């Protein structure tokens, strides 16, 4: 009973945040990536900035401005979208991260997660991934 109730609530919140995006109330924030090695247009398969202190710093603010509305402040999910601290470390986590930020999550015409790579540079997104790895927790 309780579980069912919570699930409905999370879904409502989710629909709400996706709506905010769609209506432009939550707008993607430009991310300055000065100090990071430029990567060009083509997406790499592996995070080139892993453990890079500057990337973690940039990624932290980029995350809070562009992902936290759905995934939770400081990457602590409130149950709306997956807790990204649990995303696998290393290259297999990188692959899934890349897939999601490029393609988003769209099913039956519903946007659960926008295609973030349409709004943010590869540099900014790998910086976010570096930040997420710095706060990762074991499941
Ligand atoms: C409008 C809400 C929303 C925003 C904004 C958003 N996401 Fe998501 N994200 C989701 C939802 C919902 C899912 C689960 C998708 C599904 O159901 O398949 C998800 C899934 C993911 C996944 C896969 C997680 C897993 O465990 O499978 C990653 C990685 C991810 N998001 C990264 C990001 C990053 C990085 C940002 C910011 C740059 C971001 N998301 C912004 C809603 C959002």
mmCIF file with all atom_site columns, C-alpha atoms and ligand atoms in Angstrom:
data_model
loop_
_atom_site.group_PDB
_atom_site.id
_atom_site.type_symbol
_atom_site.label_atom_id
_atom_site.label_alt_id
_atom_site.label_comp_id
_atom_site.label_asym_id
_atom_site.label_entity_id
_atom_site.label_seq_id
_atom_site.pdbx_PDB_ins_code
_atom_site.Cartn_x
_atom_site.Cartn_y
_atom_site.Cartn_z
_atom_site.occupancy
_atom_site.B_iso_or_equiv
_atom_site.pdbx_formal_charge
_atom_site.auth_seq_id
_atom_site.auth_comp_id
_atom_site.auth_asym_id
_atom_site.auth_atom_id
_atom_site.pdbx_PDB_model_num
ATOM   1   C  CA  . UNK A 1 1   ? 0.000  0.000  0.000   1.00 0.00 ? 1   UNK A CA  1
ATOM   2   C  CA  . UNK A 1 2   ? 2.645  2.502  1.074   1.00 0.00 ? 2   UNK A CA  1
ATOM   3   C  CA  . UNK A 1 3   ? 4.905  1.441  -1.749  1.00 0.00 ? 3   UNK A CA  1
ATOM   4   C  CA  . UNK A 1 4   ? 2.180  1.907  -4.303  1.00 0.00 ? 4   UNK A CA  1
ATOM   5   C  CA  . UNK A 1 5   ? 1.436  5.384  -2.973  1.00 0.00 ? 5   UNK A CA  1
ATOM   6   C  CA  . UNK A 1 6   ? 5.094  6.417  -3.141  1.00 0.00 ? 6   UNK A CA  1
ATOM   7   C  CA  . UNK A 1 7   ? 5.462  5.183  -6.684  1.00 0.00 ? 7   UNK A CA  1
ATOM   8   C  CA  . UNK A 1 8   ? 2.502  7.269  -7.806  1.00 0.00 ? 8   UNK A CA  1
ATOM   9   C  CA  . UNK A 1 9   ? 3.975  10.298 -6.122  1.00 0.00 ? 9   UNK A CA  1
ATOM   10  C  CA  . UNK A 1 10  ? 7.376  9.843  -7.738  1.00 0.00 ? 10  UNK A CA  1
ATOM   11  C  CA  . UNK A 1 11  ? 5.692  9.498  -11.095 1.00 0.00 ? 11  UNK A CA  1
ATOM   12  C  CA  . UNK A 1 12  ? 3.726  12.698 -10.601 1.00 0.00 ? 12  UNK A CA  1
ATOM   13  C  CA  . UNK A 1 13  ? 6.840  14.595 -9.618  1.00 0.00 ? 13  UNK A CA  1
ATOM   14  C  CA  . UNK A 1 14  ? 8.628  13.161 -12.608 1.00 0.00 ? 14  UNK A CA  1
ATOM   15  C  CA  . UNK A 1 15  ? 5.911  14.242 -15.010 1.00 0.00 ? 15  UNK A CA  1
ATOM   16  C  CA  . UNK A 1 16  ? 6.044  17.621 -13.333 1.00 0.00 ? 16  UNK A CA  1
ATOM   17  C  CA  . UNK A 1 17  ? 9.792  18.091 -13.753 1.00 0.00 ? 17  UNK A CA  1
ATOM   18  C  CA  . UNK A 1 18  ? 9.695  16.926 -17.370 1.00 0.00 ? 18  UNK A CA  1
ATOM   19  C  CA  . UNK A 1 19  ? 6.920  19.453 -17.887 1.00 0.00 ? 19  UNK A CA  1
ATOM   20  C  CA  . UNK A 1 20  ? 8.977  22.232 -16.382 1.00 0.00 ? 20  UNK A CA  1
ATOM   21  C  CA  . UNK A 1 21  ? 11.651 21.409 -18.897 1.00 0.00 ? 21  UNK A CA  1
ATOM   22  C  CA  . UNK A 1 22  ? 9.237  21.293 -21.785 1.00 0.00 ? 22  UNK A CA  1
ATOM   23  C  CA  . UNK A 1 23  ? 7.851  24.687 -20.871 1.00 0.00 ? 23  UNK A CA  1
ATOM   24  C  CA  . UNK A 1 24  ? 11.219 26.235 -20.387 1.00 0.00 ? 24  UNK A CA  1
ATOM   25  C  CA  . UNK A 1 25  ? 10.859 27.065 -16.694 1.00 0.00 ? 25  UNK A CA  1
ATOM   26  C  CA  . UNK A 1 26  ? 13.945 24.982 -16.085 1.00 0.00 ? 26  UNK A CA  1
ATOM   27  C  CA  . UNK A 1 27  ? 16.403 26.029 -18.740 1.00 0.00 ? 27  UNK A CA  1
ATOM   28  C  CA  . UNK A 1 28  ? 19.743 24.404 -19.418 1.00 0.00 ? 28  UNK A CA  1
ATOM   29  C  CA  . UNK A 1 29  ? 22.524 26.562 -18.028 1.00 0.00 ? 29  UNK A CA  1
ATOM   30  C  CA  . UNK A 1 30  ? 25.596 27.220 -20.106 1.00 0.00 ? 30  UNK A CA  1
ATOM   31  C  CA  . UNK A 1 31  ? 28.664 25.650 -18.571 1.00 0.00 ? 31  UNK A CA  1
ATOM   32  C  CA  . UNK A 1 32  ? 32.108 27.262 -18.777 1.00 0.00 ? 32  UNK A CA  1
ATOM   33  C  CA  . UNK A 1 33  ? 34.740 24.611 -19.317 1.00 0.00 ? 33  UNK A CA  1
ATOM   34  C  CA  . UNK A 1 34  ? 37.893 26.733 -19.379 1.00 0.00 ? 34  UNK A CA  1
ATOM   35  C  CA  . UNK A 1 35  ? 40.823 24.857 -17.932 1.00 0.00 ? 35  UNK A CA  1
ATOM   36  C  CA  . UNK A 1 36  ? 39.671 21.551 -19.380 1.00 0.00 ? 36  UNK A CA  1
ATOM   37  C  CA  . UNK A 1 37  ? 41.315 20.007 -22.408 1.00 0.00 ? 37  UNK A CA  1
ATOM   38  C  CA  . UNK A 1 38  ? 38.980 20.536 -25.422 1.00 0.00 ? 38  UNK A CA  1
ATOM   39  C  CA  . UNK A 1 39  ? 37.604 17.295 -26.881 1.00 0.00 ? 39  UNK A CA  1
ATOM   40  C  CA  . UNK A 1 40  ? 36.161 18.204 -30.270 1.00 0.00 ? 40  UNK A CA  1
ATOM   41  C  CA  . UNK A 1 41  ? 32.859 17.106 -31.756 1.00 0.00 ? 41  UNK A CA  1
ATOM   42  C  CA  . UNK A 1 42  ? 33.143 13.352 -31.721 1.00 0.00 ? 42  UNK A CA  1
ATOM   43  C  CA  . UNK A 1 43  ? 32.124 11.658 -28.477 1.00 0.00 ? 43  UNK A CA  1
ATOM   44  C  CA  . UNK A 1 44  ? 34.765 9.637  -26.650 1.00 0.00 ? 44  UNK A CA  1
ATOM   45  C  CA  . UNK A 1 45  ? 33.804 6.296  -25.067 1.00 0.00 ? 45  UNK A CA  1
ATOM   46  C  CA  . UNK A 1 46  ? 35.659 6.934  -21.862 1.00 0.00 ? 46  UNK A CA  1
ATOM   47  C  CA  . UNK A 1 47  ? 35.723 9.849  -19.452 1.00 0.00 ? 47  UNK A CA  1
ATOM   48  C  CA  . UNK A 1 48  ? 38.963 11.714 -20.224 1.00 0.00 ? 48  UNK A CA  1
ATOM   49  C  CA  . UNK A 1 49  ? 38.764 13.796 -17.025 1.00 0.00 ? 49  UNK A CA  1
ATOM   50  C  CA  . UNK A 1 50  ? 38.401 11.048 -14.420 1.00 0.00 ? 50  UNK A CA  1
ATOM   51  C  CA  . UNK A 1 51  ? 39.852 12.261 -11.105 1.00 0.00 ? 51  UNK A CA  1
ATOM   52  C  CA  . UNK A 1 52  ? 40.629 15.724 -12.558 1.00 0.00 ? 52  UNK A CA  1
ATOM   53  C  CA  . UNK A 1 53  ? 40.021 18.250 -9.752  1.00 0.00 ? 53  UNK A CA  1
ATOM   54  C  CA  . UNK A 1 54  ? 39.030 21.089 -12.091 1.00 0.00 ? 54  UNK A CA  1
ATOM   55  C  CA  . UNK A 1 55  ? 36.559 18.814 -13.922 1.00 0.00 ? 55  UNK A CA  1
ATOM   56  C  CA  . UNK A 1 56  ? 34.991 17.744 -10.631 1.00 0.00 ? 56  UNK A CA  1
ATOM   57  C  CA  . UNK A 1 57  ? 34.542 21.366 -9.610  1.00 0.00 ? 57  UNK A CA  1
ATOM   58  C  CA  . UNK A 1 58  ? 32.973 22.359 -12.946 1.00 0.00 ? 58  UNK A CA  1
ATOM   59  C  CA  . UNK A 1 59  ? 30.907 19.173 -12.975 1.00 0.00 ? 59  UNK A CA  1
ATOM   60  C  CA  . UNK A 1 60  ? 29.523 19.807 -9.522  1.00 0.00 ? 60  UNK A CA  1
ATOM   61  C  CA  . UNK A 1 61  ? 27.979 23.139 -10.472 1.00 0.00 ? 61  UNK A CA  1
ATOM   62  C  CA  . UNK A 1 62  ? 26.948 21.905 -13.943 1.00 0.00 ? 62  UNK A CA  1
ATOM   63  C  CA  . UNK A 1 63  ? 25.182 18.965 -12.285 1.00 0.00 ? 63  UNK A CA  1
ATOM   64  C  CA  . UNK A 1 64  ? 23.343 21.141 -9.792  1.00 0.00 ? 64  UNK A CA  1
ATOM   65  C  CA  . UNK A 1 65  ? 22.168 23.488 -12.539 1.00 0.00 ? 65  UNK A CA  1
ATOM   66  C  CA  . UNK A 1 66  ? 21.198 20.937 -15.168 1.00 0.00 ? 66  UNK A CA  1
ATOM   67  C  CA  . UNK A 1 67  ? 20.525 17.547 -13.607 1.00 0.00 ? 67  UNK A CA  1
ATOM   68  C  CA  . UNK A 1 68  ? 19.550 18.139 -9.979  1.00 0.00 ? 68  UNK A CA  1
ATOM   69  C  CA  . UNK A 1 69  ? 15.956 19.137 -10.788 1.00 0.00 ? 69  UNK A CA  1
ATOM   70  C  CA  . UNK A 1 70  ? 15.312 15.480 -11.594 1.00 0.00 ? 70  UNK A CA  1
ATOM   71  C  CA  . UNK A 1 71  ? 18.222 13.509 -10.121 1.00 0.00 ? 71  UNK A CA  1
ATOM   72  C  CA  . UNK A 1 72  ? 18.368 15.366 -6.796  1.00 0.00 ? 72  UNK A CA  1
ATOM   73  C  CA  . UNK A 1 73  ? 20.633 17.975 -5.233  1.00 0.00 ? 73  UNK A CA  1
ATOM   74  C  CA  . UNK A 1 74  ? 24.187 16.737 -4.669  1.00 0.00 ? 74  UNK A CA  1
ATOM   75  C  CA  . UNK A 1 75  ? 23.250 13.658 -6.693  1.00 0.00 ? 75  UNK A CA  1
ATOM   76  C  CA  . UNK A 1 76  ? 21.073 12.286 -3.861  1.00 0.00 ? 76  UNK A CA  1
ATOM   77  C  CA  . UNK A 1 77  ? 17.967 11.117 -5.638  1.00 0.00 ? 77  UNK A CA  1
ATOM   78  C  CA  . UNK A 1 78  ? 14.633 11.782 -3.965  1.00 0.00 ? 78  UNK A CA  1
ATOM   79  C  CA  . UNK A 1 79  ? 13.176 8.897  -5.965  1.00 0.00 ? 79  UNK A CA  1
ATOM   80  C  CA  . UNK A 1 80  ? 12.162 10.868 -9.046  1.00 0.00 ? 80  UNK A CA  1
ATOM   81  C  CA  . UNK A 1 81  ? 14.988 9.710  -11.293 1.00 0.00 ? 81  UNK A CA  1
ATOM   82  C  CA  . UNK A 1 82  ? 17.808 7.193  -10.702 1.00 0.00 ? 82  UNK A CA  1
ATOM   83  C  CA  . UNK A 1 83  ? 20.423 7.995  -8.041  1.00 0.00 ? 83  UNK A CA  1
ATOM   84  C  CA  . UNK A 1 84  ? 23.489 8.718  -10.149 1.00 0.00 ? 84  UNK A CA  1
ATOM   85  C  CA  . UNK A 1 85  ? 25.865 8.031  -7.264  1.00 0.00 ? 85  UNK A CA  1
ATOM   86  C  CA  . UNK A 1 86  ? 25.073 4.371  -7.933  1.00 0.00 ? 86  UNK A CA  1
ATOM   87  C  CA  . UNK A 1 87  ? 26.134 4.463  -11.563 1.00 0.00 ? 87  UNK A CA  1
ATOM   88  C  CA  . UNK A 1 88  ? 28.917 1.949  -12.128 1.00 0.00 ? 88  UNK A CA  1
ATOM   89  C  CA  . UNK A 1 89  ? 32.464 3.307  -11.953 1.00 0.00 ? 89  UNK A CA  1
ATOM   90  C  CA  . UNK A 1 90  ? 34.864 3.035  -14.886 1.00 0.00 ? 90  UNK A CA  1
ATOM   91  C  CA  . UNK A 1 91  ? 34.273 2.492  -18.561 1.00 0.00 ? 91  UNK A CA  1
ATOM   92  C  CA  . UNK A 1 92  ? 31.043 0.464  -18.414 1.00 0.00 ? 92  UNK A CA  1
ATOM   93  C  CA  . UNK A 1 93  ? 29.461 3.263  -16.384 1.00 0.00 ? 93  UNK A CA  1
ATOM   94  C  CA  . UNK A 1 94  ? 30.868 5.741  -18.902 1.00 0.00 ? 94  UNK A CA  1
ATOM   95  C  CA  . UNK A 1 95  ? 29.147 3.927  -21.757 1.00 0.00 ? 95  UNK A CA  1
ATOM   96  C  CA  . UNK A 1 96  ? 25.726 4.062  -20.085 1.00 0.00 ? 96  UNK A CA  1
ATOM   97  C  CA  . UNK A 1 97  ? 26.265 7.669  -19.069 1.00 0.00 ? 97  UNK A CA  1
ATOM   98  C  CA  . UNK A 1 98  ? 27.131 8.600  -22.669 1.00 0.00 ? 98  UNK A CA  1
ATOM   99  C  CA  . UNK A 1 99  ? 24.114 6.697  -24.041 1.00 0.00 ? 99  UNK A CA  1
ATOM   100 C  CA  . UNK A 1 100 ? 21.722 8.505  -21.701 1.00 0.00 ? 100 UNK A CA  1
ATOM   101 C  CA  . UNK A 1 101 ? 23.067 12.031 -22.050 1.00 0.00 ? 101 UNK A CA  1
ATOM   102 C  CA  . UNK A 1 102 ? 23.107 11.736 -25.861 1.00 0.00 ? 102 UNK A CA  1
ATOM   103 C  CA  . UNK A 1 103 ? 19.771 9.961  -26.356 1.00 0.00 ? 103 UNK A CA  1
ATOM   104 C  CA  . UNK A 1 104 ? 17.898 10.933 -23.202 1.00 0.00 ? 104 UNK A CA  1
ATOM   105 C  CA  . UNK A 1 105 ? 15.024 8.681  -22.192 1.00 0.00 ? 105 UNK A CA  1
ATOM   106 C  CA  . UNK A 1 106 ? 12.060 8.917  -24.525 1.00 0.00 ? 106 UNK A CA  1
ATOM   107 C  CA  . UNK A 1 107 ? 9.347  6.243  -24.589 1.00 0.00 ? 107 UNK A CA  1
ATOM   108 C  CA  . UNK A 1 108 ? 6.015  6.379  -26.415 1.00 0.00 ? 108 UNK A CA  1
ATOM   109 C  CA  . UNK A 1 109 ? 6.658  10.015 -27.211 1.00 0.00 ? 109 UNK A CA  1
ATOM   110 C  CA  . UNK A 1 110 ? 7.121  10.930 -23.556 1.00 0.00 ? 110 UNK A CA  1
ATOM   111 C  CA  . UNK A 1 111 ? 10.342 12.631 -22.528 1.00 0.00 ? 111 UNK A CA  1
ATOM   112 C  CA  . UNK A 1 112 ? 11.480 11.209 -19.205 1.00 0.00 ? 112 UNK A CA  1
ATOM   113 C  CA  . UNK A 1 113 ? 14.917 12.697 -19.650 1.00 0.00 ? 113 UNK A CA  1
ATOM   114 C  CA  . UNK A 1 114 ? 15.838 15.285 -22.305 1.00 0.00 ? 114 UNK A CA  1
ATOM   115 C  CA  . UNK A 1 115 ? 18.788 14.714 -24.651 1.00 0.00 ? 115 UNK A CA  1
ATOM   116 C  CA  . UNK A 1 116 ? 21.226 16.648 -22.495 1.00 0.00 ? 116 UNK A CA  1
ATOM   117 C  CA  . UNK A 1 117 ? 23.978 16.563 -25.125 1.00 0.00 ? 117 UNK A CA  1
ATOM   118 C  CA  . UNK A 1 118 ? 21.780 18.825 -27.261 1.00 0.00 ? 118 UNK A CA  1
ATOM   119 C  CA  . UNK A 1 119 ? 22.235 21.523 -24.612 1.00 0.00 ? 119 UNK A CA  1
ATOM   120 C  CA  . UNK A 1 120 ? 25.611 20.872 -23.028 1.00 0.00 ? 120 UNK A CA  1
ATOM   121 C  CA  . UNK A 1 121 ? 29.048 20.248 -24.511 1.00 0.00 ? 121 UNK A CA  1
ATOM   122 C  CA  . UNK A 1 122 ? 30.870 16.944 -24.306 1.00 0.00 ? 122 UNK A CA  1
ATOM   123 C  CA  . UNK A 1 123 ? 33.396 18.681 -22.036 1.00 0.00 ? 123 UNK A CA  1
ATOM   124 C  CA  . UNK A 1 124 ? 30.645 19.819 -19.644 1.00 0.00 ? 124 UNK A CA  1
ATOM   125 C  CA  . UNK A 1 125 ? 29.031 16.378 -19.560 1.00 0.00 ? 125 UNK A CA  1
ATOM   126 C  CA  . UNK A 1 126 ? 32.251 14.463 -18.876 1.00 0.00 ? 126 UNK A CA  1
ATOM   127 C  CA  . UNK A 1 127 ? 32.905 17.004 -16.124 1.00 0.00 ? 127 UNK A CA  1
ATOM   128 C  CA  . UNK A 1 128 ? 29.508 16.041 -14.651 1.00 0.00 ? 128 UNK A CA  1
ATOM   129 C  CA  . UNK A 1 129 ? 30.485 12.375 -14.907 1.00 0.00 ? 129 UNK A CA  1
ATOM   130 C  CA  . UNK A 1 130 ? 33.770 13.148 -13.082 1.00 0.00 ? 130 UNK A CA  1
ATOM   131 C  CA  . UNK A 1 131 ? 31.809 14.860 -10.320 1.00 0.00 ? 131 UNK A CA  1
ATOM   132 C  CA  . UNK A 1 132 ? 29.401 11.917 -10.055 1.00 0.00 ? 132 UNK A CA  1
ATOM   133 C  CA  . UNK A 1 133 ? 32.294 9.481  -9.719  1.00 0.00 ? 133 UNK A CA  1
ATOM   134 C  CA  . UNK A 1 134 ? 33.746 11.632 -6.954  1.00 0.00 ? 134 UNK A CA  1
ATOM   135 C  CA  . UNK A 1 135 ? 30.537 11.173 -4.909  1.00 0.00 ? 135 UNK A CA  1
ATOM   136 C  CA  . UNK A 1 136 ? 29.823 7.576  -5.996  1.00 0.00 ? 136 UNK A CA  1
ATOM   137 C  CA  . UNK A 1 137 ? 28.687 5.066  -3.402  1.00 0.00 ? 137 UNK A CA  1
ATOM   138 C  CA  . UNK A 1 138 ? 28.726 1.268  -3.441  1.00 0.00 ? 138 UNK A CA  1
ATOM   139 C  CA  . UNK A 1 139 ? 25.304 -0.308 -3.731  1.00 0.00 ? 139 UNK A CA  1
HETATM 140 C  C1  . LIG B 2 .   ? 13.658 16.135 -16.742 1.00 0.00 ? 1   LIG B C1  1
HETATM 141 C  C2  . LIG B 2 .   ? 14.309 15.260 -15.799 1.00 0.00 ? 1   LIG B C2  1
HETATM 142 C  C3  . LIG B 2 .   ? 15.767 14.871 -16.010 1.00 0.00 ? 1   LIG B C3  1
HETATM 143 C  C4  . LIG B 2 .   ? 16.845 15.695 -16.202 1.00 0.00 ? 1   LIG B C4  1
HETATM 144 C  C5  . LIG B 2 .   ? 16.887 17.207 -16.293 1.00 0.00 ? 1   LIG B C5  1
HETATM 145 C  C6  . LIG B 2 .   ? 17.996 14.817 -16.281 1.00 0.00 ? 1   LIG B C6  1
HETATM 146 N  N1  . LIG B 2 .   ? 17.618 13.509 -16.158 1.00 0.00 ? 1   LIG B N1  1
HETATM 147 FE FE1 . LIG B 2 .   ? 18.804 11.863 -16.260 1.00 0.00 ? 1   LIG B FE1 1
HETATM 148 N  N2  . LIG B 2 .   ? 17.209 10.639 -16.073 1.00 0.00 ? 1   LIG B N2  1
HETATM 149 C  C7  . LIG B 2 .   ? 15.919 11.066 -15.848 1.00 0.00 ? 1   LIG B C7  1
HETATM 150 C  C8  . LIG B 2 .   ? 15.053 9.897  -15.747 1.00 0.00 ? 1   LIG B C8  1
HETATM 151 C  C9  . LIG B 2 .   ? 13.563 9.916  -15.491 1.00 0.00 ? 1   LIG B C9  1
HETATM 152 C  C10 . LIG B 2 .   ? 15.865 8.757  -15.930 1.00 0.00 ? 1   LIG B C10 1
HETATM 153 C  C11 . LIG B 2 .   ? 15.419 7.296  -15.975 1.00 0.00 ? 1   LIG B C11 1
HETATM 154 C  C12 . LIG B 2 .   ? 15.127 7.013  -17.411 1.00 0.00 ? 1   LIG B C12 1
HETATM 155 C  C13 . LIG B 2 .   ? 14.368 5.745  -17.665 1.00 0.00 ? 1   LIG B C13 1
HETATM 156 O  O1  . LIG B 2 .   ? 13.293 5.612  -17.107 1.00 0.00 ? 1   LIG B O1  1
HETATM 157 O  O2  . LIG B 2 .   ? 14.867 4.941  -18.448 1.00 0.00 ? 1   LIG B O2  1
HETATM 158 C  C14 . LIG B 2 .   ? 17.219 9.263  -16.117 1.00 0.00 ? 1   LIG B C14 1
HETATM 159 C  C15 . LIG B 2 .   ? 18.332 8.458  -16.313 1.00 0.00 ? 1   LIG B C15 1
HETATM 160 C  C16 . LIG B 2 .   ? 19.639 8.909  -16.350 1.00 0.00 ? 1   LIG B C16 1
HETATM 161 C  C17 . LIG B 2 .   ? 20.806 8.064  -16.437 1.00 0.00 ? 1   LIG B C17 1
HETATM 162 C  C18 . LIG B 2 .   ? 20.819 6.535  -16.403 1.00 0.00 ? 1   LIG B C18 1
HETATM 163 C  C19 . LIG B 2 .   ? 20.827 6.135  -14.926 1.00 0.00 ? 1   LIG B C19 1
HETATM 164 C  C20 . LIG B 2 .   ? 20.666 4.662  -14.665 1.00 0.00 ? 1   LIG B C20 1
HETATM 165 O  O3  . LIG B 2 .   ? 20.916 4.257  -13.509 1.00 0.00 ? 1   LIG B O3  1
HETATM 166 O  O4  . LIG B 2 .   ? 20.256 3.930  -15.574 1.00 0.00 ? 1   LIG B O4  1
HETATM 167 C  C21 . LIG B 2 .   ? 21.902 8.885  -16.457 1.00 0.00 ? 1   LIG B C21 1
HETATM 168 C  C22 . LIG B 2 .   ? 23.366 8.478  -16.527 1.00 0.00 ? 1   LIG B C22 1
HETATM 169 C  C23 . LIG B 2 .   ? 21.408 10.246 -16.394 1.00 0.00 ? 1   LIG B C23 1
HETATM 170 N  N3  . LIG B 2 .   ? 20.043 10.227 -16.335 1.00 0.00 ? 1   LIG B N3  1
HETATM 171 C  C24 . LIG B 2 .   ? 22.221 11.368 -16.386 1.00 0.00 ? 1   LIG B C24 1
HETATM 172 C  C25 . LIG B 2 .   ? 21.737 12.677 -16.361 1.00 0.00 ? 1   LIG B C25 1
HETATM 173 C  C26 . LIG B 2 .   ? 22.612 13.845 -16.373 1.00 0.00 ? 1   LIG B C26 1
HETATM 174 C  C27 . LIG B 2 .   ? 24.128 13.800 -16.324 1.00 0.00 ? 1   LIG B C27 1
HETATM 175 C  C28 . LIG B 2 .   ? 21.794 14.935 -16.401 1.00 0.00 ? 1   LIG B C28 1
HETATM 176 C  C29 . LIG B 2 .   ? 22.203 16.392 -16.453 1.00 0.00 ? 1   LIG B C29 1
HETATM 177 C  C30 . LIG B 2 .   ? 23.235 16.770 -17.396 1.00 0.00 ? 1   LIG B C30 1
HETATM 178 C  C31 . LIG B 2 .   ? 20.427 14.455 -16.404 1.00 0.00 ? 1   LIG B C31 1
HETATM 179 N  N4  . LIG B 2 .   ? 20.432 13.087 -16.379 1.00 0.00 ? 1   LIG B N4  1
HETATM 180 C  C32 . LIG B 2 .   ? 19.289 15.275 -16.455 1.00 0.00 ? 1   LIG B C32 1
HETATM 181 C  C33 . LIG B 2 .   ? 15.481 12.367 -15.758 1.00 0.00 ? 1   LIG B C33 1
HETATM 182 C  C34 . LIG B 2 .   ? 16.256 13.499 -15.970 1.00 0.00 ? 1   LIG B C34 1
#
